[in-house]
mmCIF file with all atom_site columns, C-alpha atoms in Angstrom:
data_model
loop_
_atom_site.group_PDB
_atom_site.id
_atom_site.type_symbol
_atom_site.label_atom_id
_atom_site.label_alt_id
_atom_site.label_comp_id
_atom_site.label_asym_id
_atom_site.label_entity_id
_atom_site.label_seq_id
_atom_site.pdbx_PDB_ins_code
_atom_site.Cartn_x
_atom_site.Cartn_y
_atom_site.Cartn_z
_atom_site.occupancy
_atom_site.B_iso_or_equiv
_atom_site.pdbx_formal_charge
_atom_site.auth_seq_id
_atom_site.auth_comp_id
_atom_site.auth_asym_id
_atom_site.auth_atom_id
_atom_site.pdbx_PDB_model_num
ATOM 1   C CA . MET A 1 1   ? 274.726 -55.804  46.053 1.00 42.00 ? 1   MET A CA 1
ATOM 2   C CA . PRO A 1 2   ? 272.318 -57.573  43.652 1.00 52.00 ? 2   PRO A CA 1
ATOM 3   C CA . ARG A 1 3   ? 268.778 -56.362  43.354 1.00 59.00 ? 3   ARG A CA 1
ATOM 4   C CA . PRO A 1 4   ? 266.172 -58.461  45.195 1.00 64.00 ? 4   PRO A CA 1
ATOM 5   C CA . ALA A 1 5   ? 264.070 -60.797  43.067 1.00 75.00 ? 5   ALA A CA 1
ATOM 6   C CA . ASN A 1 6   ? 260.855 -59.313  41.759 1.00 86.00 ? 6   ASN A CA 1
ATOM 7   C CA . PRO A 1 7   ? 257.917 -61.758  42.178 1.00 86.00 ? 7   PRO A CA 1
ATOM 8   C CA . ASP A 1 8   ? 256.100 -60.096  39.267 1.00 93.00 ? 8   ASP A CA 1
ATOM 9   C CA . VAL A 1 9   ? 258.994 -60.871  36.909 1.00 94.00 ? 9   VAL A CA 1
ATOM 10  C CA . ARG A 1 10  ? 259.056 -64.481  38.103 1.00 95.00 ? 10  ARG A CA 1
ATOM 11  C CA . LEU A 1 11  ? 255.313 -64.820  37.450 1.00 95.00 ? 11  LEU A CA 1
ATOM 12  C CA . ARG A 1 12  ? 255.696 -63.266  33.995 1.00 96.00 ? 12  ARG A CA 1
ATOM 13  C CA . LEU A 1 13  ? 258.456 -65.731  33.174 1.00 97.00 ? 13  LEU A CA 1
ATOM 14  C CA . LEU A 1 14  ? 256.299 -68.632  34.383 1.00 97.00 ? 14  LEU A CA 1
ATOM 15  C CA . ALA A 1 15  ? 253.277 -67.452  32.383 1.00 97.00 ? 15  ALA A CA 1
ATOM 16  C CA . SER A 1 16  ? 255.353 -66.966  29.233 1.00 97.00 ? 16  SER A CA 1
ATOM 17  C CA . GLY A 1 17  ? 257.111 -70.297  29.684 1.00 97.00 ? 17  GLY A CA 1
ATOM 18  C CA . LEU A 1 18  ? 253.894 -72.148  30.410 1.00 97.00 ? 18  LEU A CA 1
ATOM 19  C CA . ALA A 1 19  ? 252.289 -70.847  27.228 1.00 97.00 ? 19  ALA A CA 1
ATOM 20  C CA . LEU A 1 20  ? 255.328 -71.704  25.117 1.00 97.00 ? 20  LEU A CA 1
ATOM 21  C CA . VAL A 1 21  ? 256.087 -75.095  26.635 1.00 97.00 ? 21  VAL A CA 1
ATOM 22  C CA . HIS A 1 22  ? 252.444 -76.156  26.594 1.00 96.00 ? 22  HIS A CA 1
ATOM 23  C CA . SER A 1 23  ? 252.030 -75.249  22.934 1.00 95.00 ? 23  SER A CA 1
ATOM 24  C CA . HIS A 1 24  ? 255.480 -76.113  21.515 1.00 96.00 ? 24  HIS A CA 1
ATOM 25  C CA . GLY A 1 25  ? 257.092 -78.455  24.027 1.00 96.00 ? 25  GLY A CA 1
ATOM 26  C CA . PHE A 1 26  ? 260.036 -77.902  26.342 1.00 96.00 ? 26  PHE A CA 1
ATOM 27  C CA . THR A 1 27  ? 262.846 -78.562  23.880 1.00 95.00 ? 27  THR A CA 1
ATOM 28  C CA . ALA A 1 28  ? 261.410 -76.203  21.254 1.00 96.00 ? 28  ALA A CA 1
ATOM 29  C CA . SER A 1 29  ? 261.007 -73.364  23.785 1.00 96.00 ? 29  SER A CA 1
ATOM 30  C CA . GLY A 1 30  ? 264.208 -71.356  24.092 1.00 95.00 ? 30  GLY A CA 1
ATOM 31  C CA . VAL A 1 31  ? 265.142 -69.152  27.019 1.00 96.00 ? 31  VAL A CA 1
ATOM 32  C CA . LYS A 1 32  ? 265.149 -66.096  24.727 1.00 96.00 ? 32  LYS A CA 1
ATOM 33  C CA . ASP A 1 33  ? 261.617 -66.906  23.535 1.00 96.00 ? 33  ASP A CA 1
ATOM 34  C CA . ILE A 1 34  ? 260.509 -67.192  27.167 1.00 97.00 ? 34  ILE A CA 1
ATOM 35  C CA . THR A 1 35  ? 262.139 -63.933  28.263 1.00 97.00 ? 35  THR A CA 1
ATOM 36  C CA . ASP A 1 36  ? 260.888 -62.103  25.158 1.00 96.00 ? 36  ASP A CA 1
ATOM 37  C CA . GLY A 1 37  ? 257.365 -63.294  25.955 1.00 96.00 ? 37  GLY A CA 1
ATOM 38  C CA . ALA A 1 38  ? 257.758 -62.077  29.535 1.00 96.00 ? 38  ALA A CA 1
ATOM 39  C CA . GLY A 1 39  ? 259.216 -58.750  28.413 1.00 96.00 ? 39  GLY A CA 1
ATOM 40  C CA . VAL A 1 40  ? 262.426 -59.148  30.399 1.00 94.00 ? 40  VAL A CA 1
ATOM 41  C CA . PRO A 1 41  ? 266.104 -59.313  29.393 1.00 93.00 ? 41  PRO A CA 1
ATOM 42  C CA . LYS A 1 42  ? 267.442 -62.812  28.690 1.00 92.00 ? 42  LYS A CA 1
ATOM 43  C CA . GLY A 1 43  ? 269.964 -62.503  31.529 1.00 88.00 ? 43  GLY A CA 1
ATOM 44  C CA . SER A 1 44  ? 267.105 -62.104  34.006 1.00 89.00 ? 44  SER A CA 1
ATOM 45  C CA . PHE A 1 45  ? 266.046 -65.702  33.515 1.00 94.00 ? 45  PHE A CA 1
ATOM 46  C CA . TYR A 1 46  ? 268.905 -67.162  35.536 1.00 93.00 ? 46  TYR A CA 1
ATOM 47  C CA . ALA A 1 47  ? 268.315 -64.721  38.385 1.00 92.00 ? 47  ALA A CA 1
ATOM 48  C CA . TYR A 1 48  ? 265.034 -66.574  38.996 1.00 94.00 ? 48  TYR A CA 1
ATOM 49  C CA . PHE A 1 49  ? 265.782 -70.140  37.903 1.00 95.00 ? 49  PHE A CA 1
ATOM 50  C CA . PRO A 1 50  ? 269.126 -71.937  38.252 1.00 95.00 ? 50  PRO A CA 1
ATOM 51  C CA . SER A 1 51  ? 268.568 -73.948  35.053 1.00 95.00 ? 51  SER A CA 1
ATOM 52  C CA . LYS A 1 52  ? 266.083 -74.509  32.283 1.00 95.00 ? 52  LYS A CA 1
ATOM 53  C CA . GLU A 1 53  ? 265.179 -77.873  33.870 1.00 95.00 ? 53  GLU A CA 1
ATOM 54  C CA . ALA A 1 54  ? 264.453 -76.156  37.189 1.00 96.00 ? 54  ALA A CA 1
ATOM 55  C CA . PHE A 1 55  ? 262.274 -73.755  35.212 1.00 97.00 ? 55  PHE A CA 1
ATOM 56  C CA . ALA A 1 56  ? 260.377 -76.691  33.671 1.00 97.00 ? 56  ALA A CA 1
ATOM 57  C CA . ALA A 1 57  ? 259.699 -78.031  37.175 1.00 97.00 ? 57  ALA A CA 1
ATOM 58  C CA . ALA A 1 58  ? 258.499 -74.561  38.253 1.00 98.00 ? 58  ALA A CA 1
ATOM 59  C CA . ILE A 1 59  ? 256.184 -74.372  35.222 1.00 97.00 ? 59  ILE A CA 1
ATOM 60  C CA . LEU A 1 60  ? 254.637 -77.701  36.202 1.00 98.00 ? 60  LEU A CA 1
ATOM 61  C CA . GLU A 1 61  ? 254.127 -76.536  39.774 1.00 98.00 ? 61  GLU A CA 1
ATOM 62  C CA . HIS A 1 62  ? 252.564 -73.282  38.509 1.00 97.00 ? 62  HIS A CA 1
ATOM 63  C CA . TYR A 1 63  ? 250.267 -75.218  36.150 1.00 97.00 ? 63  TYR A CA 1
ATOM 64  C CA . TRP A 1 64  ? 249.157 -77.674  38.828 1.00 97.00 ? 64  TRP A CA 1
ATOM 65  C CA . ALA A 1 65  ? 248.643 -74.986  41.500 1.00 97.00 ? 65  ALA A CA 1
ATOM 66  C CA . ASP A 1 66  ? 246.161 -73.319  39.144 1.00 97.00 ? 66  ASP A CA 1
ATOM 67  C CA . ILE A 1 67  ? 244.270 -76.583  38.612 1.00 97.00 ? 67  ILE A CA 1
ATOM 68  C CA . GLU A 1 68  ? 244.195 -77.214  42.357 1.00 97.00 ? 68  GLU A CA 1
ATOM 69  C CA . LEU A 1 69  ? 242.789 -73.754  42.975 1.00 97.00 ? 69  LEU A CA 1
ATOM 70  C CA . ARG A 1 70  ? 240.135 -73.795  40.246 1.00 97.00 ? 70  ARG A CA 1
ATOM 71  C CA . LEU A 1 71  ? 239.147 -77.421  39.721 1.00 97.00 ? 71  LEU A CA 1
ATOM 72  C CA . LEU A 1 72  ? 239.984 -79.632  42.694 1.00 96.00 ? 72  LEU A CA 1
ATOM 73  C CA . PRO A 1 73  ? 237.170 -78.062  44.774 1.00 97.00 ? 73  PRO A CA 1
ATOM 74  C CA . ILE A 1 74  ? 234.775 -79.851  42.387 1.00 97.00 ? 74  ILE A CA 1
ATOM 75  C CA . LEU A 1 75  ? 235.822 -83.082  44.109 1.00 97.00 ? 75  LEU A CA 1
ATOM 76  C CA . GLU A 1 76  ? 234.427 -81.736  47.389 1.00 94.00 ? 76  GLU A CA 1
ATOM 77  C CA . ALA A 1 77  ? 231.076 -80.520  46.013 1.00 92.00 ? 77  ALA A CA 1
ATOM 78  C CA . ASP A 1 78  ? 227.712 -81.784  47.209 1.00 92.00 ? 78  ASP A CA 1
ATOM 79  C CA . ALA A 1 79  ? 227.003 -84.602  44.757 1.00 94.00 ? 79  ALA A CA 1
ATOM 80  C CA . SER A 1 80  ? 227.632 -88.306  44.343 1.00 95.00 ? 80  SER A CA 1
ATOM 81  C CA . THR A 1 81  ? 231.242 -89.395  44.081 1.00 96.00 ? 81  THR A CA 1
ATOM 82  C CA . GLN A 1 82  ? 230.838 -90.408  40.453 1.00 96.00 ? 82  GLN A CA 1
ATOM 83  C CA . GLU A 1 83  ? 229.252 -87.041  39.600 1.00 97.00 ? 83  GLU A CA 1
ATOM 84  C CA . ARG A 1 84  ? 232.061 -85.118  41.322 1.00 97.00 ? 84  ARG A CA 1
ATOM 85  C CA . ILE A 1 85  ? 234.816 -87.112  39.656 1.00 98.00 ? 85  ILE A CA 1
ATOM 86  C CA . THR A 1 86  ? 233.120 -86.921  36.262 1.00 98.00 ? 86  THR A CA 1
ATOM 87  C CA . ARG A 1 87  ? 232.625 -83.144  36.635 1.00 98.00 ? 87  ARG A CA 1
ATOM 88  C CA . PHE A 1 88  ? 236.271 -82.674  37.572 1.00 98.00 ? 88  PHE A CA 1
ATOM 89  C CA . PHE A 1 89  ? 237.558 -84.547  34.532 1.00 98.00 ? 89  PHE A CA 1
ATOM 90  C CA . HIS A 1 90  ? 234.886 -82.975  32.326 1.00 98.00 ? 90  HIS A CA 1
ATOM 91  C CA . SER A 1 91  ? 236.192 -79.543  33.339 1.00 98.00 ? 91  SER A CA 1
ATOM 92  C CA . LEU A 1 92  ? 239.718 -80.572  32.387 1.00 97.00 ? 92  LEU A CA 1
ATOM 93  C CA . ALA A 1 93  ? 238.409 -81.835  29.045 1.00 98.00 ? 93  ALA A CA 1
ATOM 94  C CA . ASP A 1 94  ? 236.605 -78.516  28.500 1.00 98.00 ? 94  ASP A CA 1
ATOM 95  C CA . GLU A 1 95  ? 239.945 -76.744  28.843 1.00 96.00 ? 95  GLU A CA 1
ATOM 96  C CA . HIS A 1 96  ? 241.540 -79.101  26.333 1.00 97.00 ? 96  HIS A CA 1
ATOM 97  C CA . GLU A 1 97  ? 238.663 -78.520  23.940 1.00 97.00 ? 97  GLU A CA 1
ATOM 98  C CA . ALA A 1 98  ? 239.029 -74.732  24.316 1.00 96.00 ? 98  ALA A CA 1
ATOM 99  C CA . SER A 1 99  ? 242.449 -75.078  22.670 1.00 95.00 ? 99  SER A CA 1
ATOM 100 C CA . ASP A 1 100 ? 241.063 -77.375  19.947 1.00 95.00 ? 100 ASP A CA 1
ATOM 101 C CA . PHE A 1 101 ? 242.792 -80.289  21.708 1.00 94.00 ? 101 PHE A CA 1
ATOM 102 C CA . LEU A 1 102 ? 246.183 -79.036  20.507 1.00 93.00 ? 102 LEU A CA 1
ATOM 103 C CA . LEU A 1 103 ? 247.737 -78.621  23.961 1.00 94.00 ? 103 LEU A CA 1
ATOM 104 C CA . GLY A 1 104 ? 246.650 -81.692  25.899 1.00 93.00 ? 104 GLY A CA 1
ATOM 105 C CA . CYS A 1 105 ? 247.618 -82.146  29.539 1.00 96.00 ? 105 CYS A CA 1
ATOM 106 C CA . LEU A 1 106 ? 250.912 -80.524  30.518 1.00 97.00 ? 106 LEU A CA 1
ATOM 107 C CA . VAL A 1 107 ? 251.507 -83.240  33.127 1.00 97.00 ? 107 VAL A CA 1
ATOM 108 C CA . GLY A 1 108 ? 251.217 -85.904  30.424 1.00 96.00 ? 108 GLY A CA 1
ATOM 109 C CA . ASN A 1 109 ? 253.173 -83.877  27.869 1.00 96.00 ? 109 ASN A CA 1
ATOM 110 C CA . MET A 1 110 ? 256.083 -83.256  30.230 1.00 97.00 ? 110 MET A CA 1
ATOM 111 C CA . SER A 1 111 ? 255.998 -86.858  31.434 1.00 97.00 ? 111 SER A CA 1
ATOM 112 C CA . LEU A 1 112 ? 256.545 -88.004  27.861 1.00 96.00 ? 112 LEU A CA 1
ATOM 113 C CA . GLU A 1 113 ? 259.102 -85.357  26.949 1.00 96.00 ? 113 GLU A CA 1
ATOM 114 C CA . LEU A 1 114 ? 261.208 -85.115  30.114 1.00 95.00 ? 114 LEU A CA 1
ATOM 115 C CA . GLY A 1 115 ? 260.008 -87.670  32.657 1.00 94.00 ? 115 GLY A CA 1
ATOM 116 C CA . GLY A 1 116 ? 262.801 -90.076  31.781 1.00 94.00 ? 116 GLY A CA 1
ATOM 117 C CA . SER A 1 117 ? 265.632 -87.610  31.254 1.00 95.00 ? 117 SER A CA 1
ATOM 118 C CA . SER A 1 118 ? 265.275 -84.774  33.781 1.00 95.00 ? 118 SER A CA 1
ATOM 119 C CA . GLU A 1 119 ? 265.451 -85.488  37.490 1.00 96.00 ? 119 GLU A CA 1
ATOM 120 C CA . PRO A 1 120 ? 264.005 -82.086  38.565 1.00 96.00 ? 120 PRO A CA 1
ATOM 121 C CA . VAL A 1 121 ? 261.034 -82.564  36.225 1.00 97.00 ? 121 VAL A CA 1
ATOM 122 C CA . ARG A 1 122 ? 260.527 -86.198  37.233 1.00 97.00 ? 122 ARG A CA 1
ATOM 123 C CA . THR A 1 123 ? 260.565 -85.175  40.894 1.00 97.00 ? 123 THR A CA 1
ATOM 124 C CA . GLU A 1 124 ? 257.967 -82.452  40.292 1.00 98.00 ? 124 GLU A CA 1
ATOM 125 C CA . LEU A 1 125 ? 255.799 -84.789  38.212 1.00 98.00 ? 125 LEU A CA 1
ATOM 126 C CA . ASN A 1 126 ? 255.851 -87.345  41.027 1.00 98.00 ? 126 ASN A CA 1
ATOM 127 C CA . ARG A 1 127 ? 254.903 -84.644  43.520 1.00 98.00 ? 127 ARG A CA 1
ATOM 128 C CA . ILE A 1 128 ? 251.994 -83.480  41.328 1.00 98.00 ? 128 ILE A CA 1
ATOM 129 C CA . LEU A 1 129 ? 250.784 -87.026  40.717 1.00 98.00 ? 129 LEU A CA 1
ATOM 130 C CA . GLY A 1 130 ? 250.920 -87.640  44.469 1.00 98.00 ? 130 GLY A CA 1
ATOM 131 C CA . ARG A 1 131 ? 248.803 -84.556  45.154 1.00 98.00 ? 131 ARG A CA 1
ATOM 132 C CA . TRP A 1 132 ? 246.371 -85.529  42.403 1.00 98.00 ? 132 TRP A CA 1
ATOM 133 C CA . ASP A 1 133 ? 246.189 -89.092  43.727 1.00 98.00 ? 133 ASP A CA 1
ATOM 134 C CA . SER A 1 134 ? 245.508 -87.770  47.247 1.00 98.00 ? 134 SER A CA 1
ATOM 135 C CA . ALA A 1 135 ? 242.660 -85.517  46.137 1.00 98.00 ? 135 ALA A CA 1
ATOM 136 C CA . LEU A 1 136 ? 240.962 -88.249  44.117 1.00 98.00 ? 136 LEU A CA 1
ATOM 137 C CA . ALA A 1 137 ? 241.560 -90.886  46.795 1.00 98.00 ? 137 ALA A CA 1
ATOM 138 C CA . ALA A 1 138 ? 239.920 -88.641  49.419 1.00 97.00 ? 138 ALA A CA 1
ATOM 139 C CA . CYS A 1 139 ? 236.885 -88.298  47.152 1.00 97.00 ? 139 CYS A CA 1
ATOM 140 C CA . VAL A 1 140 ? 236.764 -92.062  46.559 1.00 97.00 ? 140 VAL A CA 1
ATOM 141 C CA . ARG A 1 141 ? 237.196 -92.766  50.290 1.00 97.00 ? 141 ARG A CA 1
ATOM 142 C CA . ALA A 1 142 ? 234.247 -90.477  51.069 1.00 96.00 ? 142 ALA A CA 1
ATOM 143 C CA . GLY A 1 143 ? 232.226 -92.321  48.428 1.00 96.00 ? 143 GLY A CA 1
ATOM 144 C CA . GLN A 1 144 ? 233.083 -95.653  49.976 1.00 96.00 ? 144 GLN A CA 1
ATOM 145 C CA . ALA A 1 145 ? 232.005 -94.354  53.394 1.00 95.00 ? 145 ALA A CA 1
ATOM 146 C CA . ALA A 1 146 ? 228.684 -93.328  51.851 1.00 94.00 ? 146 ALA A CA 1
ATOM 147 C CA . SER A 1 147 ? 228.361 -96.704  50.049 1.00 94.00 ? 147 SER A CA 1
ATOM 148 C CA . ASP A 1 148 ? 228.563 -94.720  46.817 1.00 93.00 ? 148 ASP A CA 1
ATOM 149 C CA . VAL A 1 149 ? 231.694 -96.413  45.430 1.00 95.00 ? 149 VAL A CA 1
ATOM 150 C CA . ARG A 1 150 ? 232.906 -100.001 45.214 1.00 95.00 ? 150 ARG A CA 1
ATOM 151 C CA . PHE A 1 151 ? 234.731 -101.376 48.256 1.00 93.00 ? 151 PHE A CA 1
ATOM 152 C CA . ASP A 1 152 ? 236.831 -104.099 46.622 1.00 95.00 ? 152 ASP A CA 1
ATOM 153 C CA . VAL A 1 153 ? 239.598 -101.752 45.426 1.00 95.00 ? 153 VAL A CA 1
ATOM 154 C CA . ASP A 1 154 ? 241.761 -99.525  47.606 1.00 97.00 ? 154 ASP A CA 1
ATOM 155 C CA . PRO A 1 155 ? 240.900 -95.793  47.144 1.00 97.00 ? 155 PRO A CA 1
ATOM 156 C CA . ASN A 1 156 ? 244.532 -94.979  46.361 1.00 97.00 ? 156 ASN A CA 1
ATOM 157 C CA . GLN A 1 157 ? 244.575 -97.613  43.623 1.00 97.00 ? 157 GLN A CA 1
ATOM 158 C CA . LEU A 1 158 ? 241.302 -96.308  42.157 1.00 97.00 ? 158 LEU A CA 1
ATOM 159 C CA . ALA A 1 159 ? 242.677 -92.759  42.165 1.00 98.00 ? 159 ALA A CA 1
ATOM 160 C CA . SER A 1 160 ? 245.827 -93.847  40.337 1.00 98.00 ? 160 SER A CA 1
ATOM 161 C CA . LEU A 1 161 ? 243.818 -95.839  37.797 1.00 97.00 ? 161 LEU A CA 1
ATOM 162 C CA . LEU A 1 162 ? 241.587 -92.830  37.100 1.00 98.00 ? 162 LEU A CA 1
ATOM 163 C CA . ILE A 1 163 ? 244.602 -90.606  36.457 1.00 98.00 ? 163 ILE A CA 1
ATOM 164 C CA . GLU A 1 164 ? 246.315 -93.178  34.275 1.00 98.00 ? 164 GLU A CA 1
ATOM 165 C CA . ALA A 1 165 ? 243.166 -93.708  32.196 1.00 98.00 ? 165 ALA A CA 1
ATOM 166 C CA . TRP A 1 166 ? 242.605 -89.936  31.975 1.00 98.00 ? 166 TRP A CA 1
ATOM 167 C CA . GLU A 1 167 ? 246.137 -89.333  30.700 1.00 97.00 ? 167 GLU A CA 1
ATOM 168 C CA . GLY A 1 168 ? 245.574 -91.958  28.012 1.00 97.00 ? 168 GLY A CA 1
ATOM 169 C CA . ALA A 1 169 ? 242.342 -90.244  26.961 1.00 98.00 ? 169 ALA A CA 1
ATOM 170 C CA . ALA A 1 170 ? 244.082 -86.848  26.930 1.00 97.00 ? 170 ALA A CA 1
ATOM 171 C CA . LEU A 1 171 ? 246.907 -88.220  24.794 1.00 96.00 ? 171 LEU A CA 1
ATOM 172 C CA . ARG A 1 172 ? 244.508 -89.747  22.296 1.00 97.00 ? 172 ARG A CA 1
ATOM 173 C CA . GLY A 1 173 ? 242.322 -86.621  22.296 1.00 97.00 ? 173 GLY A CA 1
ATOM 174 C CA . LYS A 1 174 ? 245.365 -84.540  21.399 1.00 95.00 ? 174 LYS A CA 1
ATOM 175 C CA . VAL A 1 175 ? 246.292 -86.884  18.548 1.00 96.00 ? 175 VAL A CA 1
ATOM 176 C CA . THR A 1 176 ? 242.750 -87.172  17.158 1.00 97.00 ? 176 THR A CA 1
ATOM 177 C CA . ARG A 1 177 ? 241.797 -83.575  18.056 1.00 97.00 ? 177 ARG A CA 1
ATOM 178 C CA . SER A 1 178 ? 238.513 -84.927  19.259 1.00 97.00 ? 178 SER A CA 1
ATOM 179 C CA . ARG A 1 179 ? 236.405 -85.039  22.420 1.00 97.00 ? 179 ARG A CA 1
ATOM 180 C CA . THR A 1 180 ? 235.589 -88.707  21.768 1.00 98.00 ? 180 THR A CA 1
ATOM 181 C CA . PRO A 1 181 ? 238.339 -90.207  23.988 1.00 98.00 ? 181 PRO A CA 1
ATOM 182 C CA . TYR A 1 182 ? 237.312 -87.894  26.836 1.00 98.00 ? 182 TYR A CA 1
ATOM 183 C CA . ASN A 1 183 ? 233.680 -88.912  26.420 1.00 98.00 ? 183 ASN A CA 1
ATOM 184 C CA . ARG A 1 184 ? 234.623 -92.597  26.528 1.00 98.00 ? 184 ARG A CA 1
ATOM 185 C CA . PHE A 1 185 ? 236.597 -91.942  29.703 1.00 98.00 ? 185 PHE A CA 1
ATOM 186 C CA . GLU A 1 186 ? 233.614 -90.197  31.344 1.00 97.00 ? 186 GLU A CA 1
ATOM 187 C CA . ASP A 1 187 ? 230.905 -92.546  30.081 1.00 97.00 ? 187 ASP A CA 1
ATOM 188 C CA . ILE A 1 188 ? 232.654 -95.921  30.341 1.00 97.00 ? 188 ILE A CA 1
ATOM 189 C CA . VAL A 1 189 ? 235.876 -95.794  32.358 1.00 97.00 ? 189 VAL A CA 1
ATOM 190 C CA . VAL A 1 190 ? 234.727 -93.725  35.359 1.00 97.00 ? 190 VAL A CA 1
ATOM 191 C CA . PRO A 1 191 ? 231.580 -95.807  36.002 1.00 97.00 ? 191 PRO A CA 1
ATOM 192 C CA . ALA A 1 192 ? 233.479 -99.067  35.411 1.00 96.00 ? 192 ALA A CA 1
ATOM 193 C CA . LEU A 1 193 ? 236.155 -98.137  37.953 1.00 95.00 ? 193 LEU A CA 1
ATOM 194 C CA . LEU A 1 194 ? 233.845 -96.744  40.616 1.00 95.00 ? 194 LEU A CA 1
ATOM 195 C CA . ARG A 1 195 ? 230.977 -99.280  40.643 1.00 91.00 ? 195 ARG A CA 1
#
């Protein structure tokens, strides 16, 4: 009888894979590199993940769950809608800056690398974007109820536009290794979309 899965080993594999994939990309991150980083035998990988693509989807879910836990509560804080949304994206930008803008946003990175070629990854990306849209749309909706945000655009559309503009800023920030695109997003794009 096979041994039951160990949740600690799964978490170690996810942490190792997240670090490797975020810094080097999915294609450049081999299973052996991931298992070596997790301190487990290579054969253990497939006891936890049926394929490397399924692992990529699990990494994305792990990455986004952490953001939801740490940063999405900013969208529910006691402040104006624009302040909450700006603080949320500012916190994401702080994390990008902490890595000298070398990593960028894993959601954007994986969208570019695998979004068109891997169905498990595309499915997970859509799920994450839907959750992100929902959180931002709820914040925008509350702002509209408080007459804090423009009424002429649907909250779901505004949420999607914010994410799309953010991902563009994150992509450019990674290429230029600069906070400037993030600052433009916060100072120009957010107010333009919300007012």
